[in-house]
Amino acid sequence: MKKQALITGATSGIGRATALRLAREGYAIIATGRRAERLEELRKEIEAAGGECRTLCFDVRDRLRVEEMLSPIERVDLLVNNAGLAAGLEHIDRGSTEDWDAMIDTNVKGLLYVTRVISPKMVSAGHGHIINLGSIAGTEAYENGAVYCASKHAVHALSQSMRADLLSSGIKVTEIRPGMVETEFSEVRFHGDKTRAAGVYRGVEPLTGDDIAEAIAWAAQLPAHMNVNDMVLMPAQQAGAFYTYRK
Ligand code: NDP
Ligand code: 8X3
């Protein structure tokens, strides 16, 4: 029987690249996201390459819908908690409370809702691997990024506690913490302003979704006795949230 990987936020960027990569590694993919057409395209692409893919269209912020969609799944060997976003880049006195709700509800509560349904299945099976998408913003806090940084600090704390909670059940927890990755992330952060988004990567060769998928695939295939707790990945031109060398 094929191993099953559930990937949230598989319609774009890191999640999409991870779904394609894990399908190539032989996993049956359960791909989720809110954009149904994108999920359908992904399913076709995976199946055309000889892989297996099921799609589930839902918003991770909707707890009842998360439970409805994920409860019937019998087995998940690998959960990639990837769905997330940054919304806005503003000083705290000018930030949009709608943006704050979106980030906290998706990056923190959405991850928790998905984990609450899937982790008991892993506990019953006596094995499993949860990979959370954190960020360098999970340990560094920068100007204009208070709520995004807070949400990723929460993912960092959750990953450490989850690892401890699930240790005796034979479940691995890995946190992948990228720096600059060129996806739709900045376009979403700037509410669709493509020019401003492109400026983030000016003079830098950023990481790609495929680069992060490579790291996830590597962490997922390690022997049972070996776990990556926390992996920080950045472009060679970046040394942290405050240091980027632009050519
Ligand atoms: P993208 O914007 O390209 O992808 C985000 C994915 O999350 C999409 O598939 C989107 O799907 C999904 N998503 C967002 N909100 C929801 C929601 N409410 N319910 C369900 N799915 C949702 O960005 P990335 O691929 O870059 O981001 C993936 C993760 O990586 C995020 O957690 C991000 O914080 C993290 N990260 C990104 C970095 C970067 O520089 N790009 C660096 C560090 C971490 P849909 O819209 O179809 O629902
Ligand atoms: C995304 C990386 O530096 O924009 O998590 O916070 S950063």
XYZ file of C-alpha atoms and ligand atoms in Angstrom:
302
model
C 0.000 0.000 0.000
C 1.281 3.481 -0.879
C 2.134 5.884 1.931
C -0.309 8.813 2.120
C 0.754 12.457 2.380
C -1.734 15.207 3.224
C -0.560 18.659 2.189
C -2.468 21.814 3.130
C -2.158 24.813 0.811
C -1.211 22.706 -2.211
C -2.628 25.133 -4.797
C 0.498 27.290 -4.966
C 4.153 27.767 -4.085
C 5.744 25.465 -1.526
C 2.660 23.275 -1.033
C 2.168 22.639 -4.743
C 5.859 21.856 -5.274
C 5.777 19.521 -2.260
C 2.728 17.654 -3.580
C 4.433 17.102 -6.943
C 7.694 16.079 -5.316
C 6.155 13.656 -2.810
C 4.047 12.102 -5.593
C 7.320 11.417 -7.431
C 8.653 9.821 -4.236
C 5.726 7.374 -4.377
C 3.283 8.929 -1.920
C -0.452 8.981 -2.640
C -1.263 12.669 -2.279
C -4.202 14.316 -0.537
C -3.975 17.935 -1.686
C -5.985 20.690 -0.015
C -6.613 24.390 -0.536
C -9.453 26.813 -1.237
C -9.028 27.155 -5.031
C -10.828 24.180 -6.571
C -9.568 24.762 -10.145
C -5.956 24.817 -8.999
C -6.486 21.589 -7.061
C -7.967 19.962 -10.154
C -4.971 21.058 -12.281
C -2.606 19.598 -9.691
C -4.518 16.312 -9.554
C -4.334 15.985 -13.354
C -0.616 16.781 -13.389
C 0.151 14.164 -10.724
C -2.016 11.522 -12.390
C -0.528 12.246 -15.841
C 2.862 11.429 -14.330
C 1.525 8.115 -13.011
C 0.889 9.259 -9.425
C -2.160 9.211 -7.170
C -3.908 12.360 -5.960
C -7.127 13.172 -4.135
C -8.208 16.755 -3.573
C -10.171 18.346 -0.738
C -11.318 21.934 -1.147
C -11.770 23.804 2.139
C -10.630 26.756 4.208
C -8.434 25.711 7.153
C -9.983 28.536 9.226
C -13.357 26.781 9.196
C -13.068 24.245 12.016
C -16.291 22.359 11.283
C -15.390 22.045 7.605
C -11.861 20.866 8.491
C -13.396 18.163 10.682
C -15.946 17.203 8.021
C -13.352 16.926 5.247
C -10.520 15.261 7.171
C -12.285 12.943 9.640
C -13.168 10.295 7.005
C -9.516 9.870 5.956
C -8.352 6.530 7.305
C -4.589 6.919 7.326
C -2.095 9.744 6.935
C 1.597 8.858 7.067
C 2.845 12.378 6.439
C 1.048 15.658 7.195
C 2.555 18.836 5.758
C 0.972 21.801 7.560
C 1.826 24.368 4.922
C -1.260 26.580 4.355
C -0.423 30.067 5.503
C 0.048 33.669 4.580
C 1.359 37.081 5.466
C -1.197 39.864 4.988
C -0.001 43.451 5.031
C 3.299 44.993 6.133
C 2.463 47.842 8.516
C 3.393 49.366 11.838
C 1.215 48.044 14.669
C -0.723 51.333 14.997
C -1.778 51.162 11.341
C -2.257 47.430 10.759
C -5.558 46.027 9.508
C -7.376 43.892 12.065
C -8.809 41.854 9.166
C -5.262 41.016 8.066
C -4.364 40.088 11.657
C -7.359 37.757 11.921
C -6.478 36.111 8.579
C -2.893 35.409 9.684
C -3.699 34.140 13.161
C -6.733 32.142 12.041
C -4.833 30.491 9.166
C -1.230 30.150 10.353
C -2.007 29.192 13.946
C -5.604 28.069 14.387
C -5.864 26.412 10.947
C -2.709 24.407 11.620
C -4.166 23.374 14.990
C -7.557 22.359 13.550
C -5.911 20.149 10.914
C -3.495 18.646 13.437
C -6.297 17.934 15.915
C -8.056 15.721 13.352
C -4.998 14.005 11.855
C -2.722 13.447 14.878
C -5.066 10.965 16.685
C -5.073 8.837 13.521
C -1.269 8.773 13.682
C -1.327 7.967 17.392
C -3.670 5.017 16.722
C -1.428 3.817 13.893
C 1.663 4.168 16.085
C 3.555 6.120 13.454
C 3.476 9.281 11.396
C 5.365 12.448 10.559
C 4.105 16.021 10.829
C 6.026 18.731 8.999
C 5.078 22.304 9.904
C 5.981 25.286 7.734
C 7.432 27.829 10.099
C 9.676 30.684 9.014
C 12.755 32.632 9.990
C 10.022 34.964 11.319
C 9.453 32.277 13.950
C 12.587 33.324 15.812
C 13.257 36.836 14.451
C 10.797 39.711 14.797
C 11.033 42.583 12.319
C 9.473 46.020 11.915
C 6.054 45.975 10.226
C 5.735 42.227 10.712
C 4.388 41.970 14.271
C 1.433 39.693 13.635
C 3.029 37.513 10.941
C 6.111 37.098 13.168
C 3.870 36.337 16.164
C 2.004 33.695 14.156
C 5.249 32.006 13.101
C 6.660 32.264 16.654
C 3.502 30.360 17.602
C 4.231 27.720 14.937
C 7.758 27.418 16.378
C 6.409 26.893 19.913
C 3.688 24.511 18.727
C 6.214 22.427 16.789
C 8.405 21.999 19.883
C 5.490 21.084 22.166
C 3.895 18.793 19.583
C 7.191 16.947 19.225
C 7.242 16.341 22.984
C 3.549 15.385 23.125
C 3.833 12.861 20.301
C 7.251 11.441 21.170
C 5.970 8.327 22.934
C 3.576 7.585 20.055
C 6.377 7.240 17.522
C 5.388 10.379 15.604
C 8.036 12.700 14.275
C 7.539 16.473 14.170
C 9.724 18.575 11.914
C 9.650 22.335 11.446
C 10.889 23.745 8.155
C 11.761 27.438 8.511
C 12.532 29.201 5.236
C 13.749 32.703 4.550
C 12.985 34.228 1.167
C 11.114 31.884 -1.190
C 9.611 33.278 -4.404
C 6.003 32.063 -4.515
C 2.689 33.942 -4.402
C 3.579 34.817 -0.787
C 4.595 38.460 -1.378
C 1.751 39.085 -3.827
C -0.658 37.910 -1.119
C 1.172 39.979 1.518
C 0.778 43.112 -0.627
C -2.848 42.334 -1.498
C -2.178 41.648 -5.177
C 0.403 44.392 -5.863
C 2.715 42.453 -8.207
C 5.235 45.293 -8.614
C 5.735 45.678 -4.879
C 5.940 41.895 -4.542
C 8.639 41.668 -7.231
C 10.664 44.282 -5.307
C 11.125 41.850 -2.417
C 13.313 39.635 -4.622
C 15.191 42.466 -6.423
C 18.878 41.627 -6.838
C 18.513 38.277 -5.054
C 18.244 34.732 -6.307
C 15.540 33.560 -3.911
C 14.705 29.993 -2.977
C 11.906 28.331 -4.932
C 9.043 26.090 -3.876
C 11.016 23.203 -5.389
C 13.981 23.971 -3.088
C 11.760 23.695 -0.012
C 10.070 20.573 -1.404
C 13.546 19.042 -1.736
C 14.173 19.631 1.978
C 10.750 18.258 2.940
C 11.241 15.142 0.798
C 14.662 14.581 2.371
C 13.362 14.964 5.930
C 10.445 12.639 5.153
C 12.591 9.763 3.887
C 15.004 9.542 6.812
C 15.180 6.261 8.726
C 12.695 5.763 11.567
C 15.275 6.517 14.279
C 16.323 9.868 12.784
C 14.408 13.170 12.802
C 15.050 16.713 11.652
C 13.594 18.845 14.453
C 14.139 22.235 12.893
C 15.579 23.170 9.511
C 16.362 26.778 8.537
C 16.806 27.413 4.806
C 17.750 30.674 3.135
C 19.039 31.912 -0.204
C 22.835 32.169 -0.205
C 22.358 35.956 -0.424
C 20.396 36.094 2.845
C 21.775 35.709 6.378
C 18.599 36.373 8.351
C 15.582 38.665 8.416
C 17.860 41.730 8.635
C 20.654 40.814 6.235
C 20.195 40.454 2.488
C 22.956 41.095 -0.043
C 21.418 42.438 -3.251
C 23.488 42.496 -6.432
P 1.683 30.858 -1.448
O 0.850 32.086 -1.278
O 2.266 30.585 -2.786
O 0.843 29.577 -0.982
C 0.045 29.592 0.167
C -0.867 28.378 0.165
O -1.648 28.418 1.383
C -1.831 28.388 -0.999
O -1.932 27.081 -1.528
C -3.160 28.799 -0.373
O -4.216 28.132 -1.036
C -3.008 28.225 1.039
N -3.885 28.933 1.977
C -3.807 30.228 2.394
N -4.835 30.509 3.205
C -5.569 29.362 3.316
C -6.768 29.032 4.003
N -7.416 29.922 4.773
N -7.257 27.766 3.876
C -6.625 26.860 3.118
N -5.483 27.111 2.433
C -4.982 28.364 2.532
O 2.823 30.961 -0.331
P 4.016 29.974 0.071
O 3.991 28.736 -0.706
O 5.253 30.780 0.085
O 3.620 29.706 1.600
C 3.469 28.409 2.156
C 3.878 28.452 3.617
O 5.268 28.751 3.703
C 3.155 29.495 4.463
O 2.842 28.931 5.717
C 4.201 30.599 4.605
O 4.006 31.357 5.784
C 5.462 29.786 4.653
N 6.684 30.515 4.343
C 6.831 31.152 3.136
C 8.001 31.856 2.867
C 8.207 32.610 1.601
O 9.133 33.460 1.549
N 7.450 32.373 0.539
C 9.089 31.880 3.845
C 8.809 31.203 5.073
C 7.665 30.535 5.288
P -5.638 28.779 -1.414
O -5.429 30.251 -1.616
O -6.055 28.038 -2.657
O -6.490 28.441 -0.253
C 8.468 34.505 5.170
C 9.844 35.028 5.321
O 11.213 37.062 6.052
O 9.099 37.490 4.884
O 8.104 33.745 6.269
O 9.115 36.734 7.166
S 9.805 36.655 5.888
